[in-house]
Amino acid sequence: MQKIKLTIAYDGTDFHGFQAQTRRDATIRTVQSVLEESLERVTGHPVPVTGAGRTDAGVHAKAQVVTFESAGAVPVERWPRVLNHRLPRDVVVISARSVPPSFHPRYDAVAKVYRYTIDTAPVPDIFTRRFCTHFTEALDVERMQQAARYLIGKHDFTSFSAARAQVSNRIRTLRKVDVWTDGTYVHFLYEGNGFLQHMVRILTGTLVEVGITERQPDDIPHILKAKDRREAGRTMPPEGLTLWKVKYS
Amino acid sequence: MQKIKLTIAYDGTDFHGFQAQTRRDATIRTVQSVLEESLERVTGHPVPVTGAGRTDAGVHAKAQVVTFESAGAVPVERWPRVLNHRLPRDVVVISARSVPPSFHPRYDAVAKVYRYTIDTAPVPDIFTRRFCTHFTEALDVERMQQAARYLIGKHDFTSFSAARAQVSNRIRTLRKVDVWTDGTYVHFLYEGNGFLQHMVRILTGTLVEVGITERQPDDIPHILKAKDRREAGRTMPPEGLTLWKVKYS
């Protein structure tokens, strides 16, 4: 057996997230299930897939990483072509390579990068609409950049994670939080060693509340300290969020 | 009554073209029918819509123009907001203005601009895939630009229109045919006083055959002269085509 690492991209709009789910008898369309179906059609047997991150329903990926075990019938470099022929148009395999059997896409990742994009144009652009959140209130980018600086570093991000998330350690390190504009778009880029459930969407929602002057940039340290979800801002909708990159050492 | 001119954009992927259709009892999802449904929900009565051009199934619009008669209950400037609240996410109203009762979006148009885009990257880009045709054979852009020059001007475009098209006069004037690259994208832009059925897709397919050196640039005059659909190249798929602009004097 050979372990194959795929880099894949997907338009999350029509997926119930990355991870395969069973809900009674219904088939839920997830990225993992669609990939596993294509792999089964190629190989003739079930092929479980492991992903680097479980993106939520509606969240996209520019470069998600997944692995699976291959019996070797398909040469490594042929996998993108073989799978892209079978996959629906909203998932694409960008590249494939062979990795050691011990490689794990989630545990071996040293950093993940997420991007959140808001379109502030009066009317959303039809060509980018699936990948942006439309938000027309005036955003003060400099204020958001000031607030973003307080988020960089090692912190307990309890206030910025879904209250129901089942995880004991909520300490994460953010290496980078960038906010910039490009025409009518406002982009937020986060690089960290790990992210809690809804963390990027709550971080962005809190920065947005700073941007519309509902909050002050220096509210951020207090929100972090409170370790209480209710202290942070709104959870932004999923459509503006993209898993941008997964980094390995 | 007041005549309202809307500029609209749509992602044609999930539409059976612009024009409303009745196929037995089935409801066919078209841009016109979706617009008319929204207008009826707003006004409480049927509101027929007239478009500047009948885009085919899968073809997009960045700025299509449509008109309808309004009793005036909604102020002109409110129409974009009122309709965008009700329209599905793949159609958007960009602007609205009042026009004289005699204005006709098709007959009064002095020119239309279409853009066709090919993505030549080895793997299609998930963010632009809905609006591009993926084509990985090497394209010689300079050859296509040479061929394009022969298309400019007033010609009988019979060879470049769907053989079944029911139209007596196939003489059209192309003012501009531009071909250029932008990264892995190859764009084709056509401006003319009118276009026959499938014309842009056949023009592009013929230029592509020049680009892959299946044909010579100076084959174009012979194809025009033949007035025979079989002399021209392939009909490119609809997903790369966008109605870019409709011009009025």
Short mmCIF file of C-alpha atoms in Angstrom, two decimals:
data_model
loop_
_atom_site.label_atom_id
_atom_site.label_comp_id
_atom_site.label_asym_id
_atom_site.label_seq_id
_atom_site.Cartn_x
_atom_site.Cartn_y
_atom_site.Cartn_z
CA MET A 1 0.00 0.00 0.00
CA GLN A 2 1.02 3.52 -0.79
CA LYS A 3 -0.15 6.66 1.01
CA ILE A 4 -1.28 9.40 -1.37
CA LYS A 5 -1.58 13.06 -0.41
CA LEU A 6 -3.95 15.10 -2.56
CA THR A 7 -4.27 18.86 -2.62
CA ILE A 8 -7.86 19.66 -3.52
CA ALA A 9 -9.98 22.78 -4.05
CA TYR A 10 -13.74 23.05 -3.73
CA ASP A 11 -16.63 25.45 -3.99
CA GLY A 12 -18.38 24.72 -0.69
CA THR A 13 -21.72 26.33 -1.66
CA ASP A 14 -23.51 23.07 -2.43
CA PHE A 15 -21.78 20.87 0.17
CA HIS A 16 -22.83 20.10 3.74
CA GLY A 17 -19.22 20.65 4.75
CA PHE A 18 -16.13 18.50 4.32
CA GLN A 19 -16.80 15.58 6.63
CA ALA A 20 -18.93 12.55 5.66
CA GLN A 21 -22.14 12.39 7.68
CA THR A 22 -24.89 9.87 8.12
CA ARG A 23 -28.33 11.31 8.87
CA ARG A 24 -30.83 8.48 9.10
CA ASP A 25 -31.03 7.03 5.59
CA ALA A 26 -30.35 10.24 3.73
CA THR A 27 -27.15 10.72 1.78
CA ILE A 28 -25.63 14.02 2.76
CA ARG A 29 -23.50 15.60 0.06
CA THR A 30 -20.11 16.31 1.61
CA VAL A 31 -16.68 16.79 0.03
CA GLN A 32 -15.37 13.65 1.73
CA SER A 33 -18.27 11.48 0.55
CA VAL A 34 -17.98 12.76 -3.03
CA LEU A 35 -14.21 12.03 -3.02
CA GLU A 36 -14.71 8.59 -1.49
CA GLU A 37 -17.35 7.73 -4.10
CA SER A 38 -14.99 8.69 -6.93
CA LEU A 39 -12.13 6.71 -5.39
CA GLU A 40 -14.40 3.68 -4.99
CA ARG A 41 -15.47 3.92 -8.63
CA VAL A 42 -11.80 3.98 -9.69
CA THR A 43 -10.52 1.22 -7.41
CA GLY A 44 -13.61 -0.98 -7.04
CA HIS A 45 -13.45 -0.97 -3.23
CA PRO A 46 -14.14 1.52 -0.40
CA VAL A 47 -11.30 4.02 0.14
CA PRO A 48 -11.50 6.11 3.32
CA VAL A 49 -10.20 9.65 3.03
CA THR A 50 -8.68 11.74 5.85
CA GLY A 51 -8.68 15.54 5.62
CA ALA A 52 -6.48 18.22 7.18
CA GLY A 53 -9.47 20.24 8.33
CA ARG A 54 -13.22 19.86 8.66
CA THR A 55 -14.62 22.86 6.86
CA ASP A 56 -18.23 23.73 7.72
CA ALA A 57 -21.18 23.70 5.33
CA GLY A 58 -20.76 26.44 2.72
CA VAL A 59 -17.04 26.97 3.42
CA HIS A 60 -14.65 26.69 0.45
CA ALA A 61 -11.11 25.43 0.03
CA LYS A 62 -8.37 26.68 -2.25
CA ALA A 63 -5.93 24.04 -1.01
CA GLN A 64 -7.31 21.46 1.40
CA VAL A 65 -5.11 18.39 1.96
CA VAL A 66 -6.42 14.82 2.13
CA THR A 67 -4.78 11.41 2.22
CA PHE A 68 -5.84 7.88 1.32
CA GLU A 69 -4.24 4.46 0.91
CA SER A 70 -3.70 3.27 -2.65
CA ALA A 71 -2.96 -0.27 -3.76
CA GLY A 72 -0.83 1.33 -6.47
CA ALA A 73 -2.89 0.46 -9.55
CA VAL A 74 -2.87 4.15 -10.51
CA PRO A 75 0.55 5.85 -10.79
CA VAL A 76 0.74 8.81 -8.35
CA GLU A 77 0.99 11.50 -11.00
CA ARG A 78 -2.13 10.18 -12.75
CA TRP A 79 -4.46 10.65 -9.76
CA PRO A 80 -5.49 14.29 -10.49
CA ARG A 81 -6.55 13.44 -14.03
CA VAL A 82 -8.24 10.17 -13.08
CA LEU A 83 -10.24 11.78 -10.27
CA ASN A 84 -11.04 15.06 -12.04
CA HIS A 85 -12.77 13.07 -14.80
CA ARG A 86 -15.13 11.61 -12.23
CA LEU A 87 -15.58 14.40 -9.70
CA PRO A 88 -18.43 16.92 -9.93
CA ARG A 89 -17.47 20.39 -11.14
CA ASP A 90 -17.33 21.87 -7.62
CA VAL A 91 -14.35 19.77 -6.47
CA VAL A 92 -11.01 19.58 -8.21
CA VAL A 93 -7.80 17.69 -7.45
CA ILE A 94 -4.86 20.06 -7.95
CA SER A 95 -1.97 17.70 -7.27
CA ALA A 96 -1.04 14.30 -5.86
CA ARG A 97 2.10 12.95 -4.32
CA SER A 98 3.25 9.92 -2.41
CA VAL A 99 3.93 10.42 1.33
CA PRO A 100 5.38 8.17 4.07
CA PRO A 101 2.84 5.82 5.72
CA SER A 102 3.14 7.80 8.98
CA PHE A 103 2.03 11.09 7.36
CA HIS A 104 -1.22 12.46 8.79
CA PRO A 105 -2.79 15.50 7.07
CA ARG A 106 -4.21 16.95 10.29
CA TYR A 107 -1.66 16.01 12.97
CA ASP A 108 1.36 16.84 10.79
CA ALA A 109 0.06 20.26 9.72
CA VAL A 110 2.14 23.01 11.33
CA ALA A 111 -0.13 25.84 10.23
CA LYS A 112 -3.35 26.59 8.46
CA VAL A 113 -4.26 29.71 6.56
CA TYR A 114 -7.86 30.89 6.18
CA ARG A 115 -9.13 33.82 4.17
CA TYR A 116 -12.43 35.60 4.73
CA THR A 117 -13.72 37.98 2.04
CA ILE A 118 -16.44 40.61 2.25
CA ASP A 119 -17.81 42.36 -0.83
CA THR A 120 -18.86 45.89 0.13
CA ALA A 121 -20.19 46.91 -3.32
CA PRO A 122 -23.82 48.14 -3.29
CA VAL A 123 -24.76 45.15 -5.46
CA PRO A 124 -22.87 41.84 -5.20
CA ASP A 125 -20.67 40.84 -8.15
CA ILE A 126 -22.21 37.80 -9.84
CA PHE A 127 -18.76 36.38 -10.69
CA THR A 128 -17.46 36.31 -7.10
CA ARG A 129 -20.71 36.08 -5.16
CA ARG A 130 -20.37 32.40 -4.19
CA PHE A 131 -17.07 33.17 -2.41
CA CYS A 132 -17.87 36.42 -0.62
CA THR A 133 -20.14 37.71 2.09
CA HIS A 134 -22.06 40.74 0.94
CA PHE A 135 -21.97 43.49 3.58
CA THR A 136 -22.61 47.10 2.67
CA GLU A 137 -22.11 48.96 5.97
CA ALA A 138 -19.01 51.18 5.88
CA LEU A 139 -15.96 49.36 7.32
CA ASP A 140 -13.06 51.32 8.78
CA VAL A 141 -10.14 49.13 7.72
CA GLU A 142 -7.55 50.94 9.84
CA ARG A 143 -9.58 50.30 12.99
CA MET A 144 -9.86 46.62 12.06
CA GLN A 145 -6.10 46.45 11.48
CA GLN A 146 -5.51 47.94 14.93
CA ALA A 147 -7.83 45.39 16.51
CA ALA A 148 -6.21 42.55 14.53
CA ARG A 149 -2.83 43.23 16.16
CA TYR A 150 -4.25 42.25 19.56
CA LEU A 151 -5.20 38.83 18.21
CA ILE A 152 -1.69 37.87 17.08
CA GLY A 153 0.15 35.54 19.45
CA LYS A 154 -0.69 32.69 21.83
CA HIS A 155 -4.07 33.14 23.46
CA ASP A 156 -6.98 31.23 24.92
CA PHE A 157 -9.56 31.70 22.15
CA THR A 158 -12.58 30.43 24.14
CA SER A 159 -14.44 33.70 23.49
CA PHE A 160 -13.91 33.19 19.77
CA SER A 161 -15.16 29.62 19.45
CA ALA A 162 -18.58 28.05 19.18
CA ALA A 163 -19.90 27.74 22.75
CA ARG A 164 -20.91 24.12 22.14
CA ALA A 165 -17.48 23.04 20.83
CA GLN A 166 -16.21 19.96 22.68
CA VAL A 167 -12.53 20.64 23.15
CA SER A 168 -10.53 20.97 26.36
CA ASN A 169 -7.62 23.08 25.19
CA ARG A 170 -8.63 26.31 23.52
CA ILE A 171 -5.18 27.84 23.44
CA ARG A 172 -4.03 28.57 19.89
CA THR A 173 -1.32 30.70 18.33
CA LEU A 174 -2.13 33.12 15.54
CA ARG A 175 0.99 34.09 13.58
CA LYS A 176 -0.70 36.47 11.23
CA VAL A 177 -3.96 38.42 11.05
CA ASP A 178 -4.02 40.68 8.00
CA VAL A 179 -6.86 42.94 6.89
CA TRP A 180 -6.71 44.72 3.53
CA THR A 181 -8.92 46.07 0.76
CA ASP A 182 -8.87 45.36 -2.95
CA GLY A 183 -11.43 47.47 -4.77
CA THR A 184 -14.78 46.82 -3.09
CA TYR A 185 -13.46 43.68 -1.37
CA VAL A 186 -12.19 43.51 2.19
CA HIS A 187 -10.00 40.48 2.85
CA PHE A 188 -9.05 38.97 6.22
CA LEU A 189 -6.23 36.44 6.34
CA TYR A 190 -5.48 34.33 9.40
CA GLU A 191 -2.52 32.02 9.86
CA GLY A 192 -2.36 29.89 12.97
CA ASN A 193 -1.26 26.55 14.36
CA GLY A 194 -4.89 25.50 14.73
CA PHE A 195 -8.41 26.89 14.73
CA LEU A 196 -11.42 26.19 16.95
CA GLN A 197 -14.95 25.65 15.62
CA HIS A 198 -16.28 28.84 13.96
CA MET A 199 -13.16 30.68 15.17
CA VAL A 200 -12.39 32.47 11.89
CA ARG A 201 -16.03 33.47 11.43
CA ILE A 202 -16.27 34.84 14.99
CA LEU A 203 -12.89 36.62 14.75
CA THR A 204 -14.05 38.25 11.50
CA GLY A 205 -17.45 39.13 12.96
CA THR A 206 -15.73 40.81 15.91
CA LEU A 207 -13.34 42.73 13.63
CA VAL A 208 -16.34 43.79 11.52
CA GLU A 209 -18.03 45.17 14.65
CA VAL A 210 -14.85 47.18 15.26
CA GLY A 211 -14.95 48.27 11.60
CA ILE A 212 -18.49 49.62 11.90
CA THR A 213 -17.46 51.33 15.18
CA GLU A 214 -19.74 49.21 17.34
CA ARG A 215 -16.62 48.23 19.27
CA GLN A 216 -13.18 49.68 20.00
CA PRO A 217 -9.94 48.06 18.77
CA ASP A 218 -8.75 47.75 22.39
CA ASP A 219 -11.87 45.78 23.35
CA ILE A 220 -10.06 42.73 21.95
CA PRO A 221 -7.81 42.07 24.99
CA HIS A 222 -10.87 42.15 27.25
CA ILE A 223 -12.79 39.76 25.01
CA LEU A 224 -9.86 37.32 25.01
CA LYS A 225 -9.55 37.55 28.79
CA ALA A 226 -13.27 36.92 29.39
CA LYS A 227 -13.15 33.40 27.86
CA ASP A 228 -16.85 33.76 27.16
CA ARG A 229 -18.40 33.40 23.70
CA ARG A 230 -20.99 36.04 24.54
CA GLU A 231 -18.29 38.72 24.80
CA ALA A 232 -17.19 38.39 21.15
CA GLY A 233 -18.99 39.50 17.99
CA ARG A 234 -21.30 37.85 15.53
CA THR A 235 -20.49 34.63 13.64
CA MET A 236 -20.06 35.67 10.01
CA PRO A 237 -21.82 33.52 7.38
CA PRO A 238 -19.83 30.66 5.83
CA GLU A 239 -19.81 31.79 2.17
CA GLY A 240 -16.99 34.32 2.65
CA LEU A 241 -14.64 31.75 4.21
CA THR A 242 -11.98 29.74 2.36
CA LEU A 243 -9.39 27.32 3.72
CA TRP A 244 -6.48 28.89 1.86
CA LYS A 245 -3.51 26.65 2.63
CA VAL A 246 -2.29 23.91 4.95
CA LYS A 247 1.40 24.10 5.83
CA TYR A 248 3.69 21.18 6.68
CA SER A 249 7.27 21.35 7.94
CA MET B 1 -47.62 53.30 -16.62
CA GLN B 2 -43.88 53.78 -16.51
CA LYS B 3 -41.30 51.83 -18.51
CA ILE B 4 -38.39 50.61 -16.39
CA LYS B 5 -35.03 49.54 -17.79
CA LEU B 6 -33.04 47.17 -15.58
CA THR B 7 -29.42 46.22 -15.99
CA ILE B 8 -29.01 42.71 -14.63
CA ALA B 9 -26.21 40.18 -14.19
CA TYR B 10 -26.56 36.43 -13.92
CA ASP B 11 -24.61 33.23 -13.52
CA GLY B 12 -26.14 31.17 -16.34
CA THR B 13 -24.92 27.79 -15.05
CA ASP B 14 -28.23 26.73 -13.54
CA PHE B 15 -30.55 28.41 -16.06
CA HIS B 16 -32.05 27.03 -19.25
CA GLY B 17 -31.13 30.30 -20.94
CA PHE B 18 -32.71 33.73 -20.73
CA GLN B 19 -36.04 33.27 -22.45
CA ALA B 20 -39.14 31.85 -20.73
CA GLN B 21 -40.12 28.47 -22.12
CA THR B 22 -43.07 26.19 -21.73
CA ARG B 23 -42.33 22.51 -22.09
CA ARG B 24 -45.50 20.52 -21.48
CA ASP B 25 -46.39 21.12 -17.83
CA ALA B 26 -42.85 21.44 -16.58
CA THR B 27 -41.54 24.76 -15.28
CA ILE B 28 -38.24 25.49 -16.97
CA ARG B 29 -35.91 27.66 -14.91
CA THR B 30 -34.98 30.64 -17.10
CA VAL B 31 -33.74 34.11 -16.21
CA GLN B 32 -36.87 35.69 -17.64
CA SER B 33 -39.23 33.43 -15.69
CA VAL B 34 -37.35 34.00 -12.43
CA LEU B 35 -37.48 37.78 -12.97
CA GLU B 36 -41.17 37.69 -13.90
CA GLU B 37 -41.97 35.64 -10.78
CA SER B 38 -40.21 38.17 -8.56
CA LEU B 39 -41.98 41.08 -10.28
CA GLU B 40 -45.34 39.35 -9.84
CA ARG B 41 -44.65 38.78 -6.15
CA VAL B 42 -43.87 42.49 -5.74
CA THR B 43 -46.77 43.88 -7.80
CA GLY B 44 -49.44 41.21 -7.34
CA HIS B 45 -50.03 40.80 -11.07
CA PRO B 46 -48.17 39.30 -14.06
CA VAL B 47 -45.40 41.55 -15.42
CA PRO B 48 -43.92 40.54 -18.79
CA VAL B 49 -40.21 41.23 -19.21
CA THR B 50 -38.42 41.95 -22.52
CA GLY B 51 -34.69 41.32 -22.84
CA ALA B 52 -32.01 42.79 -25.11
CA GLY B 53 -30.68 39.36 -26.01
CA ARG B 54 -31.67 35.73 -25.63
CA THR B 55 -28.65 34.10 -24.06
CA ASP B 56 -28.49 30.30 -24.43
CA ALA B 57 -28.56 27.78 -21.60
CA GLY B 58 -25.39 28.08 -19.51
CA VAL B 59 -24.43 31.51 -20.89
CA HIS B 60 -23.86 34.31 -18.36
CA ALA B 61 -24.47 38.05 -18.36
CA LYS B 62 -22.46 40.80 -16.75
CA ALA B 63 -24.87 43.49 -18.02
CA GLN B 64 -28.01 42.25 -19.76
CA VAL B 65 -30.76 44.83 -20.26
CA VAL B 66 -34.45 44.16 -19.70
CA THR B 67 -37.57 46.32 -19.59
CA PHE B 68 -41.02 46.03 -18.04
CA GLU B 69 -44.04 48.24 -17.43
CA SER B 70 -44.53 49.46 -13.89
CA ALA B 71 -47.67 51.00 -12.42
CA GLY B 72 -45.35 53.17 -10.36
CA ALA B 73 -46.00 51.76 -6.89
CA VAL B 74 -42.24 51.27 -6.46
CA PRO B 75 -40.01 54.34 -7.00
CA VAL B 76 -37.53 53.68 -9.83
CA GLU B 77 -34.40 53.83 -7.67
CA ARG B 78 -35.87 51.25 -5.25
CA TRP B 79 -36.25 48.47 -7.84
CA PRO B 80 -32.74 46.97 -7.46
CA ARG B 81 -33.13 46.56 -3.71
CA VAL B 82 -36.74 45.37 -3.90
CA LEU B 83 -35.92 42.73 -6.53
CA ASN B 84 -32.55 41.63 -5.12
CA HIS B 85 -34.30 40.70 -1.88
CA ARG B 86 -36.52 38.28 -3.78
CA LEU B 87 -34.27 37.00 -6.56
CA PRO B 88 -32.22 33.82 -6.21
CA ARG B 89 -28.48 34.31 -5.68
CA ASP B 90 -27.60 33.69 -9.34
CA VAL B 91 -29.39 36.80 -10.68
CA VAL B 92 -28.79 40.33 -9.52
CA VAL B 93 -30.27 43.68 -10.51
CA ILE B 94 -27.44 46.20 -10.88
CA SER B 95 -29.43 49.33 -11.68
CA ALA B 96 -32.84 50.63 -12.74
CA ARG B 97 -33.95 53.70 -14.58
CA SER B 98 -37.04 55.08 -16.21
CA VAL B 99 -37.08 55.10 -20.03
CA PRO B 100 -39.52 56.51 -22.64
CA PRO B 101 -42.47 54.20 -23.49
CA SER B 102 -41.03 53.69 -27.00
CA PHE B 103 -37.73 52.29 -25.71
CA HIS B 104 -37.09 48.67 -26.74
CA PRO B 105 -34.09 46.88 -25.24
CA ARG B 106 -33.40 44.78 -28.35
CA TYR B 107 -34.39 47.05 -31.25
CA ASP B 108 -32.78 50.15 -29.74
CA ALA B 109 -29.47 48.45 -28.96
CA VAL B 110 -26.75 49.78 -31.26
CA ALA B 111 -24.14 47.22 -30.23
CA LYS B 112 -23.60 44.20 -28.05
CA VAL B 113 -20.37 43.04 -26.48
CA TYR B 114 -19.70 39.39 -25.67
CA ARG B 115 -16.70 37.93 -23.93
CA TYR B 116 -15.56 34.33 -24.15
CA THR B 117 -12.99 33.03 -21.65
CA ILE B 118 -10.87 29.89 -21.78
CA ASP B 119 -8.85 28.69 -18.80
CA THR B 120 -5.73 26.91 -20.07
CA ALA B 121 -4.36 25.93 -16.63
CA PRO B 122 -3.70 22.18 -16.23
CA VAL B 123 -6.40 22.07 -13.54
CA PRO B 124 -9.38 24.47 -13.62
CA ASP B 125 -9.53 27.19 -10.97
CA ILE B 126 -12.44 26.47 -8.62
CA PHE B 127 -13.15 30.20 -8.17
CA THR B 128 -13.63 30.96 -11.88
CA ARG B 129 -14.68 27.57 -13.19
CA ARG B 130 -18.37 28.41 -13.67
CA PHE B 131 -17.44 31.24 -16.06
CA CYS B 132 -14.68 29.64 -18.14
CA THR B 133 -14.23 26.82 -20.59
CA HIS B 134 -11.35 24.57 -19.60
CA PHE B 135 -9.14 23.82 -22.57
CA THR B 136 -5.56 22.68 -22.10
CA GLU B 137 -4.22 22.36 -25.66
CA ALA B 138 -1.58 25.02 -26.41
CA LEU B 139 -3.12 28.10 -28.06
CA ASP B 140 -1.04 30.38 -30.27
CA VAL B 141 -2.54 33.76 -29.40
CA GLU B 142 -0.75 35.65 -32.16
CA ARG B 143 -2.20 33.34 -34.81
CA MET B 144 -5.68 33.84 -33.32
CA GLN B 145 -5.18 37.63 -33.35
CA GLN B 146 -4.21 37.44 -37.05
CA ALA B 147 -7.33 35.41 -37.82
CA ALA B 148 -9.51 37.77 -35.77
CA ARG B 149 -8.60 40.70 -38.03
CA TYR B 150 -10.36 39.01 -40.96
CA LEU B 151 -13.60 38.88 -38.98
CA ILE B 152 -13.83 42.61 -38.35
CA GLY B 153 -16.21 44.50 -40.63
CA LYS B 154 -19.50 43.83 -42.39
CA HIS B 155 -19.87 40.21 -43.48
CA ASP B 156 -22.43 37.51 -44.15
CA PHE B 157 -21.86 35.32 -41.07
CA THR B 158 -23.91 32.33 -42.31
CA SER B 159 -20.88 30.03 -41.85
CA PHE B 160 -20.68 31.16 -38.23
CA SER B 161 -24.29 30.62 -37.20
CA ALA B 162 -26.29 27.59 -36.12
CA ALA B 163 -27.41 25.86 -39.34
CA ARG B 164 -30.97 25.59 -38.03
CA ALA B 165 -31.27 29.30 -37.19
CA GLN B 166 -34.41 30.80 -38.76
CA VAL B 167 -33.28 34.19 -39.94
CA SER B 168 -33.20 35.64 -43.45
CA ASN B 169 -30.51 38.29 -43.10
CA ARG B 170 -27.22 36.97 -41.80
CA ILE B 171 -25.19 40.08 -42.51
CA ARG B 172 -23.70 41.58 -39.36
CA THR B 173 -20.96 44.08 -38.60
CA LEU B 174 -18.24 43.25 -36.09
CA ARG B 175 -16.51 46.39 -34.84
CA LYS B 176 -14.04 44.68 -32.60
CA VAL B 177 -12.60 41.19 -32.16
CA ASP B 178 -9.89 41.16 -29.49
CA VAL B 179 -7.94 38.16 -28.25
CA TRP B 180 -5.59 38.48 -25.26
CA THR B 181 -4.16 36.48 -22.39
CA ASP B 182 -4.22 37.19 -18.67
CA GLY B 183 -2.25 34.56 -16.77
CA THR B 184 -3.65 31.17 -17.74
CA TYR B 185 -6.81 32.77 -19.20
CA VAL B 186 -7.39 33.53 -22.85
CA HIS B 187 -10.13 36.10 -23.43
CA PHE B 188 -12.00 36.81 -26.66
CA LEU B 189 -14.07 39.99 -26.89
CA TYR B 190 -16.53 40.65 -29.70
CA GLU B 191 -18.42 43.86 -30.33
CA GLY B 192 -20.99 43.97 -33.09
CA ASN B 193 -24.33 45.41 -34.12
CA GLY B 194 -25.95 42.00 -33.74
CA PHE B 195 -25.12 38.33 -33.33
CA LEU B 196 -26.65 35.21 -34.89
CA GLN B 197 -27.48 32.09 -32.92
CA HIS B 198 -24.29 30.45 -31.55
CA MET B 199 -22.23 33.00 -33.51
CA VAL B 200 -19.80 33.90 -30.71
CA ARG B 201 -19.31 30.24 -29.79
CA ILE B 202 -18.59 29.26 -33.43
CA LEU B 203 -16.32 32.28 -34.00
CA THR B 204 -14.36 31.33 -30.87
CA GLY B 205 -14.26 27.65 -31.86
CA THR B 206 -12.86 28.61 -35.25
CA LEU B 207 -10.25 30.93 -33.70
CA VAL B 208 -9.31 28.12 -31.28
CA GLU B 209 -8.75 25.80 -34.26
CA VAL B 210 -6.42 28.44 -35.69
CA GLY B 211 -4.76 28.68 -32.25
CA ILE B 212 -4.03 24.94 -32.12
CA THR B 213 -2.76 25.18 -35.75
CA GLU B 214 -5.53 23.02 -37.17
CA ARG B 215 -6.34 25.95 -39.45
CA GLN B 216 -4.52 28.95 -40.92
CA PRO B 217 -5.44 32.56 -40.07
CA ASP B 218 -6.15 33.24 -43.75
CA ASP B 219 -8.70 30.43 -43.87
CA ILE B 220 -11.17 32.93 -42.37
CA PRO B 221 -11.99 34.81 -45.63
CA HIS B 222 -12.74 31.47 -47.33
CA ILE B 223 -14.99 30.34 -44.48
CA LEU B 224 -16.93 33.63 -44.62
CA LYS B 225 -17.29 33.33 -48.40
CA ALA B 226 -18.56 29.75 -48.26
CA LYS B 227 -21.72 30.72 -46.31
CA ASP B 228 -21.79 27.15 -45.01
CA ARG B 229 -21.80 26.20 -41.32
CA ARG B 230 -19.74 23.08 -42.08
CA GLU B 231 -16.78 25.20 -43.18
CA ALA B 232 -16.33 26.86 -39.77
CA GLY B 233 -14.96 25.35 -36.56
CA ARG B 234 -16.52 23.76 -33.51
CA THR B 235 -19.22 25.38 -31.36
CA MET B 236 -17.52 26.11 -28.05
CA PRO B 237 -19.45 25.17 -24.87
CA PRO B 238 -21.68 27.83 -23.28
CA GLU B 239 -19.96 28.16 -19.90
CA GLY B 240 -17.14 30.38 -21.19
CA LEU B 241 -19.55 32.92 -22.74
CA THR B 242 -20.80 36.11 -21.10
CA LEU B 243 -23.00 38.87 -22.51
CA TRP B 244 -20.72 41.69 -21.40
CA LYS B 245 -22.58 44.87 -22.35
CA VAL B 246 -25.46 46.20 -24.43
CA LYS B 247 -24.87 49.64 -25.92
CA TYR B 248 -27.52 52.27 -26.73
CA SER B 249 -27.02 55.54 -28.58
#
